[in-house]
CSV table of C-alpha atoms in Angstrom, one decimal:
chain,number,residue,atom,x,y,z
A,37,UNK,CA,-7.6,2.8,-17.3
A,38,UNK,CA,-10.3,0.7,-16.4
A,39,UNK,CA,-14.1,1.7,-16.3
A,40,UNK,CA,-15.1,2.1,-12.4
A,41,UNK,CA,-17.7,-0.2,-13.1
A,42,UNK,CA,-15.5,-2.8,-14.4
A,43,UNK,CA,-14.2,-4.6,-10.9
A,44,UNK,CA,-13.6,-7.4,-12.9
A,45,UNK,CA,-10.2,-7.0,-14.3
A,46,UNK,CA,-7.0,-9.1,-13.1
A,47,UNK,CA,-3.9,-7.7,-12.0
A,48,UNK,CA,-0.9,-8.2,-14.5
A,49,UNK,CA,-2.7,-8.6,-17.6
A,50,UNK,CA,-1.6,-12.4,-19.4
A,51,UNK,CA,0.8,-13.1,-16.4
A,52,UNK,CA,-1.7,-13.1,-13.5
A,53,UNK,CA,-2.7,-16.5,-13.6
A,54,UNK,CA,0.4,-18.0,-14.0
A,55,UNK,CA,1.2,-18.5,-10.5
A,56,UNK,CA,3.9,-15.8,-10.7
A,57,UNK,CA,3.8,-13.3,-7.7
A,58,UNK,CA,2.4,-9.6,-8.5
A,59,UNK,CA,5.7,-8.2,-6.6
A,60,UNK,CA,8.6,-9.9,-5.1
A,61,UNK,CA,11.6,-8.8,-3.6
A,62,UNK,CA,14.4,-11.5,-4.2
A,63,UNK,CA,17.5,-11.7,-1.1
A,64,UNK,CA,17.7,-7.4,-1.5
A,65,UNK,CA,20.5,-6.1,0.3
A,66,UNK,CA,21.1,-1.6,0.9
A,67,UNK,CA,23.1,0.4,2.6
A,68,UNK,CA,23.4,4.1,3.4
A,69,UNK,CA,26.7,5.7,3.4
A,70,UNK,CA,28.4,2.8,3.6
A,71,UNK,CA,26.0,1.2,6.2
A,72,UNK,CA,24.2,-1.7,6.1
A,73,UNK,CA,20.4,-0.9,6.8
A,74,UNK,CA,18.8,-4.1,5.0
A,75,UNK,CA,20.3,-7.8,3.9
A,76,UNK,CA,18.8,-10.4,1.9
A,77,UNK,CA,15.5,-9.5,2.2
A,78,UNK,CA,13.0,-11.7,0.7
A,79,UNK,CA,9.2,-11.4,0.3
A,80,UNK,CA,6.5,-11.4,-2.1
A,81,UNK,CA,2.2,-10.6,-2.9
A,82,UNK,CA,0.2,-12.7,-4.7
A,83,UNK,CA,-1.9,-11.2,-7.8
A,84,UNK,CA,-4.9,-9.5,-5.8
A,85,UNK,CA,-3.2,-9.8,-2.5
A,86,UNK,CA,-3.1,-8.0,0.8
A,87,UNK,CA,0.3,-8.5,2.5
A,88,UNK,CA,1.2,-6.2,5.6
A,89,UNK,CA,4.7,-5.8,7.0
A,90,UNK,CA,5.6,-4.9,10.3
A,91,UNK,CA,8.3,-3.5,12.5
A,92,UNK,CA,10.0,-1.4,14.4
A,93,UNK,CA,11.0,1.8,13.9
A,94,UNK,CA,14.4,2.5,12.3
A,95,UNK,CA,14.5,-1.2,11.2
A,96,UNK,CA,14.1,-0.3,7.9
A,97,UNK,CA,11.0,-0.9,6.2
A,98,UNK,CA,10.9,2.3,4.6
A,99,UNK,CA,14.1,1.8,3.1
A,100,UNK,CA,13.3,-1.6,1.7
A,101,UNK,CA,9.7,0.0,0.3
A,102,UNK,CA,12.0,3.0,-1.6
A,103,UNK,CA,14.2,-0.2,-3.5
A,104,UNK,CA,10.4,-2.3,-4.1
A,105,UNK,CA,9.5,1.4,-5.8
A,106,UNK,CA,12.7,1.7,-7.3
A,107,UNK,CA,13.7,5.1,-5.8
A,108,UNK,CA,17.0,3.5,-5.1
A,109,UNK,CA,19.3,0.7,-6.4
A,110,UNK,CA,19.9,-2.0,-3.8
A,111,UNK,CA,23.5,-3.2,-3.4
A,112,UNK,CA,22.2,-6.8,-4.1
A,113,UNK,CA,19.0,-8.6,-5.3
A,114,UNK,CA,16.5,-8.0,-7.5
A,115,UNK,CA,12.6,-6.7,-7.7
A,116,UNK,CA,10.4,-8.2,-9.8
A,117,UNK,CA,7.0,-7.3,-11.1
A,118,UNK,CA,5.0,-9.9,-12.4
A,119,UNK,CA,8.4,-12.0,-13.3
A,120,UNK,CA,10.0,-8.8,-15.1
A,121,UNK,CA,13.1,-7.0,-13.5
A,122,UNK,CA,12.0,-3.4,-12.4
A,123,UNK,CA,14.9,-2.8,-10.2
A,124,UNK,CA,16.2,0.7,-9.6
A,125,UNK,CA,13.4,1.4,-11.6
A,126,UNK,CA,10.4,3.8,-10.8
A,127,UNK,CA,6.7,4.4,-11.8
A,128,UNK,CA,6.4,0.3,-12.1
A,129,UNK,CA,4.4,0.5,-9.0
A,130,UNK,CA,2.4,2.7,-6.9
A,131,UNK,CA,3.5,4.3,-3.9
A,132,UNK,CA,1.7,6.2,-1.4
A,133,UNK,CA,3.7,7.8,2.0
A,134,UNK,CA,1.8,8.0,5.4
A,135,UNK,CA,1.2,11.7,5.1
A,136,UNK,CA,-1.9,12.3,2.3
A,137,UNK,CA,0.4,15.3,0.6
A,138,UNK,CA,-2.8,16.9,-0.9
A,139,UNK,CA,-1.8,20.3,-2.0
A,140,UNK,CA,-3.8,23.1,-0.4
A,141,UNK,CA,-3.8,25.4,-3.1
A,142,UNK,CA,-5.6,22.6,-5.8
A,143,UNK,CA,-9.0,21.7,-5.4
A,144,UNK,CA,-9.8,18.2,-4.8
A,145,UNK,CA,-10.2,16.6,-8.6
A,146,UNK,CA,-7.1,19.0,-9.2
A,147,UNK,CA,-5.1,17.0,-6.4
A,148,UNK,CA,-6.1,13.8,-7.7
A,149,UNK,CA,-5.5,13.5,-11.3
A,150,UNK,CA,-1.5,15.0,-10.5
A,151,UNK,CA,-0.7,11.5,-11.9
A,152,UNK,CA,-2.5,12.2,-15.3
A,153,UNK,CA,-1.6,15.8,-15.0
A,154,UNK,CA,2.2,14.8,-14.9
A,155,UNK,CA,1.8,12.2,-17.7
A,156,UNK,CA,0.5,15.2,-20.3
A,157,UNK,CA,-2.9,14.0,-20.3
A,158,UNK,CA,-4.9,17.4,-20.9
A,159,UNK,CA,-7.0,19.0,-17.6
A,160,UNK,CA,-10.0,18.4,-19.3
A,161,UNK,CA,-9.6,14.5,-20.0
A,162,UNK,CA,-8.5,14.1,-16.7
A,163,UNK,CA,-11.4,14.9,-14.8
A,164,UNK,CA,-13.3,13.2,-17.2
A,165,UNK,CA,-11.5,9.9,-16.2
A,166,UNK,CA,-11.1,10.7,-12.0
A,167,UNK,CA,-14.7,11.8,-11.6
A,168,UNK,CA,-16.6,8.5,-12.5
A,169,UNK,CA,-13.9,7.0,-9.5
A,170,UNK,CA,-15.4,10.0,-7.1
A,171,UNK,CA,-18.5,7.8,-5.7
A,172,UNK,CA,-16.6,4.8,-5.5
A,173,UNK,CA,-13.8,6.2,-3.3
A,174,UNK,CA,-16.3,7.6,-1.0
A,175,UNK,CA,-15.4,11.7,-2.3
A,176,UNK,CA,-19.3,12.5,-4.2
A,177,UNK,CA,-20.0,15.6,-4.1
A,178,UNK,CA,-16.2,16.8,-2.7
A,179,UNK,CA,-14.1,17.1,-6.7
A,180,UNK,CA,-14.4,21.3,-6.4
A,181,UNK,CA,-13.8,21.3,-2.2
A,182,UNK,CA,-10.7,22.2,-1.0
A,183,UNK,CA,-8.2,20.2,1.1
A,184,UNK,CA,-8.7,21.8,4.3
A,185,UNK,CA,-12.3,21.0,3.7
A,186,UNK,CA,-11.9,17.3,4.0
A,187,UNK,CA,-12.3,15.6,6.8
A,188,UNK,CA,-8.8,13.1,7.6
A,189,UNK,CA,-10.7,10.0,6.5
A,190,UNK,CA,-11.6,12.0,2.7
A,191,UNK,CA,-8.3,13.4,2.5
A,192,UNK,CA,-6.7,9.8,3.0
A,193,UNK,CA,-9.3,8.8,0.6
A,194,UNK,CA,-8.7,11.4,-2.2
A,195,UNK,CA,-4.8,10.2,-1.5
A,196,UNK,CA,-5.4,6.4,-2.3
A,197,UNK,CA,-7.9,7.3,-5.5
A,198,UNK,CA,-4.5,9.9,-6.4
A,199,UNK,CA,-2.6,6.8,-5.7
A,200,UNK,CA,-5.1,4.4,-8.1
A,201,UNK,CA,-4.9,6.8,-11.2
A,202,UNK,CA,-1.3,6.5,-11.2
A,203,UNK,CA,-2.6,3.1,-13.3
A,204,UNK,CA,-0.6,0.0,-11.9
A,205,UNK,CA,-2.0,-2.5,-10.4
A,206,UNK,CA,0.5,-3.2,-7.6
A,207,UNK,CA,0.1,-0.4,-4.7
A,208,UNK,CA,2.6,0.2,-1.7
A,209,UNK,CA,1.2,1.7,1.4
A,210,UNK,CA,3.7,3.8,3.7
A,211,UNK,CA,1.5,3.8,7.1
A,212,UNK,CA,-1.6,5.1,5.3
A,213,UNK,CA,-3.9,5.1,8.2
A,214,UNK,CA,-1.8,6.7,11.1
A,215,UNK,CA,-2.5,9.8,11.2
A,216,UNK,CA,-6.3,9.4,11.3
A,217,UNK,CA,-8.1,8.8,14.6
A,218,UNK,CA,-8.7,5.5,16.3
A,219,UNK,CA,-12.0,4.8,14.6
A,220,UNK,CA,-11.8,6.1,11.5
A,221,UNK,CA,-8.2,4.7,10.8
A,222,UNK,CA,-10.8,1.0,11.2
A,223,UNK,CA,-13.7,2.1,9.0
A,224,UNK,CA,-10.8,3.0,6.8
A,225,UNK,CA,-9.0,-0.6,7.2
A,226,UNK,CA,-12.2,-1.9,6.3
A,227,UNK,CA,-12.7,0.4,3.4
A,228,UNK,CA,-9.3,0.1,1.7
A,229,UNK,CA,-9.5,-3.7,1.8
A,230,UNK,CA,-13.1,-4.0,0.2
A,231,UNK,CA,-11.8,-1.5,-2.3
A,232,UNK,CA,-8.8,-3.5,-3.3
A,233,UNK,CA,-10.8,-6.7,-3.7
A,234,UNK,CA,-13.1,-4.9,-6.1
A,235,UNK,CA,-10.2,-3.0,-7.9
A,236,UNK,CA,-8.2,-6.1,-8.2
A,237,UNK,CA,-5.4,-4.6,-6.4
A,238,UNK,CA,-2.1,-6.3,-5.0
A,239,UNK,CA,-1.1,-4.6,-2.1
A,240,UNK,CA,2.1,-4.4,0.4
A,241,UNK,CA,1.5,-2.1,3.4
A,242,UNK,CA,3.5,-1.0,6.2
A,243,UNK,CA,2.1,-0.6,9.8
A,244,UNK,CA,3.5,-0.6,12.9
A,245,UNK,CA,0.0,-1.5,14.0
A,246,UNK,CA,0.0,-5.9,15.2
A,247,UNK,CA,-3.9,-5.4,15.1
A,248,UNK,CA,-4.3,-3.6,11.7
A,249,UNK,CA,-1.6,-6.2,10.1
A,250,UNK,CA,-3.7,-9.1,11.1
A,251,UNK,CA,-7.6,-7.5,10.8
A,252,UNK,CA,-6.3,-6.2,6.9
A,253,UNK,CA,-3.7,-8.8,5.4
A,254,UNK,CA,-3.6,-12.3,4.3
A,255,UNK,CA,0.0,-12.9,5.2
A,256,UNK,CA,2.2,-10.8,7.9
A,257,UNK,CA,5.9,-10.1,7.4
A,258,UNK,CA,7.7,-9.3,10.3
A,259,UNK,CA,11.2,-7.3,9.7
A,260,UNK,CA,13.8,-7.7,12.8
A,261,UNK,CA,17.3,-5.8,12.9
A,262,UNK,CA,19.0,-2.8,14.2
A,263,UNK,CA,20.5,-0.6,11.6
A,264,UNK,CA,21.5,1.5,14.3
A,265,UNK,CA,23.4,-0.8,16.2
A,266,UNK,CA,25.1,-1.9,13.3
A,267,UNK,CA,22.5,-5.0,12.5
A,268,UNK,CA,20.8,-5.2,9.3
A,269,UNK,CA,17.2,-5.8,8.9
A,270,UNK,CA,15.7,-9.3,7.4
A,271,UNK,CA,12.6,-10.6,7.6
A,272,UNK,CA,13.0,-13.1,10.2
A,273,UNK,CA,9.0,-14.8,10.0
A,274,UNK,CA,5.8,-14.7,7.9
A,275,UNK,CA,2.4,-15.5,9.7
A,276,UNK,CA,-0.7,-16.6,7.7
A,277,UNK,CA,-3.3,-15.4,8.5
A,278,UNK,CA,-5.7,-17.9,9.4
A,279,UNK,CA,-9.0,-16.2,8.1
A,280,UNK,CA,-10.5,-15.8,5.1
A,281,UNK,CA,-9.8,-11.8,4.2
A,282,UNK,CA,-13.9,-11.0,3.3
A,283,UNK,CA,-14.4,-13.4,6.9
A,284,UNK,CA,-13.0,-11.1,9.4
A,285,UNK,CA,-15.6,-9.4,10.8
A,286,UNK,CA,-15.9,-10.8,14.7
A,287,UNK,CA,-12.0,-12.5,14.3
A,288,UNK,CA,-10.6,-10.4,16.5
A,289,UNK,CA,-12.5,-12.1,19.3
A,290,UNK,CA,-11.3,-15.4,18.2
A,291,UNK,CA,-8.8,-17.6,19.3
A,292,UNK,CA,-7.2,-18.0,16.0
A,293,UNK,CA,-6.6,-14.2,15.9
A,294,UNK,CA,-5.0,-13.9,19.6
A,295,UNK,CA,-2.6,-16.9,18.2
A,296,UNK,CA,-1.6,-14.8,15.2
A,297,UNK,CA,-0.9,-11.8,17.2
A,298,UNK,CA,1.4,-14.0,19.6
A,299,UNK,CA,2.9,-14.9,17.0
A,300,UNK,CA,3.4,-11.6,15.1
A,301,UNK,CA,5.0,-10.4,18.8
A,302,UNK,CA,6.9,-13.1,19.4
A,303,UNK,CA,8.9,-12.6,15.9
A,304,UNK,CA,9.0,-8.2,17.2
A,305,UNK,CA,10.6,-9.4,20.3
């Protein structure tokens, strides 16, 4: 684990500058009981990359996220992490659901270092690497609070530091911001995606938010299908963003933005 001071480091160690994505998902297929929920999905982040995908409910995005973490085996395809094959494989990546699951009867460091906790490293040596990350994430002053003493943007923010100590440099996002209230979920946006420029983080995050997948990511999958109905999900577009990601503030005024977000909802439907 890096210092906190060191914002420095590249994700993927030798491979990162290669030109190989940090993640990519390569023509995954999945079905449940028999099903078909996903097919041939394809996608991939850049090293240090903010991607955002988007869709609607039931289409399976969650799905696909659980195969990228390797909670489940696709039926087809393959996930790769910096070139290696990781499928069916978990603990390769990071992976943090939309609900912060801090448990209330742990104090707030306690909640955090779970991930070092789980791995064997001793109480002791884990505080002594999560505190140092405790300014930085926005939490000073909060390690020996409880849960129900954070506020929604802290405990999201204790989540996402639980998330970074889990040590990989690749993070998946389930809807981290939709449970918090309309202005804090933006300071938040705003937050996270400083944060992951500084931490050198790649990141694929799922919103069914048009607005917060264009003011957050660089590139904007969009998943279409009907699982339900008996059609698949695919990714049927990808929309650059056309703005610098540490550019954005006063984009969404912009005509270029209002053209991505046409865009975005033309692809939904």
């Amino acid at each position: 684990m890096p210092s906190p001071d060191d914002i420095s480091r590249v994700p993927g160690g030798d491979t990162a500058g290669d030109g190989m994505p940090a993640l990519e998902a390569r023509d995954i297929s999945l079905s449940w009981d028999g099903r078909p929920v996903i097919a041939h999905v394809s996608l991939d982040v850049a090293p240090g990359e903010l991607v955002c995908l988007v869709g609607r409910s039931g289409c399976g995005k969650t799905t696909l996220f659980q195969a990228l973490a390797g909670l489940s085996v696709p039926d087809e395809g393959e996930v790769l992490l910096h070139g290696g094959d990781v499928t069916g494989r978990p603990g390769h990546v990071s992976y943090m659901l939309q609900k912060d699951l801090l448990l209330p009867s742990r104090t707030v460091i306690d909640n955090v270092c779970l991930p070092l906790l789980i791995k064997g490293v001793k109480r002791s040596d884990a505080h002594a690497t999560a505190l140092p990350y405790f300014e930085r994430f926005g939490l000073a002053g909060s390690a020996d609070l409880w849960p129900s003493q954070l506020s929604g943007g802290m405990r999201q923010r204790a989540a996402l530091l639980r998330t970074y100590l889990m040590e990989n440099d690749v993070v998946l996002l389930d809807e981290p911001f939709s449970a918090l209230d309309a202005l804090t979920r933006i300071d938040m946006r705003g937050w996270f995606c400083d944060m992951a420029r500084e931490l050198g983080l790649s990141a694929l995050i799922i919103t069914h938010d048009v607005d917060e997948a264009i003011s957050m990511a660089s590139r904007v999958f969009v998943m279409g299908g009907d699982p339900a109905a008996g059609v698949p999900s695919t990714i049927v577009g990808e929309v650059d963003v056309p703005c610098p990601p540490d550019e954005r503030v006063g984009f969404d005024l912009t005509e270029g933005y209002l053209a991505c977000k046409r865009e975005v909802l033309g692809l939904l439907g």
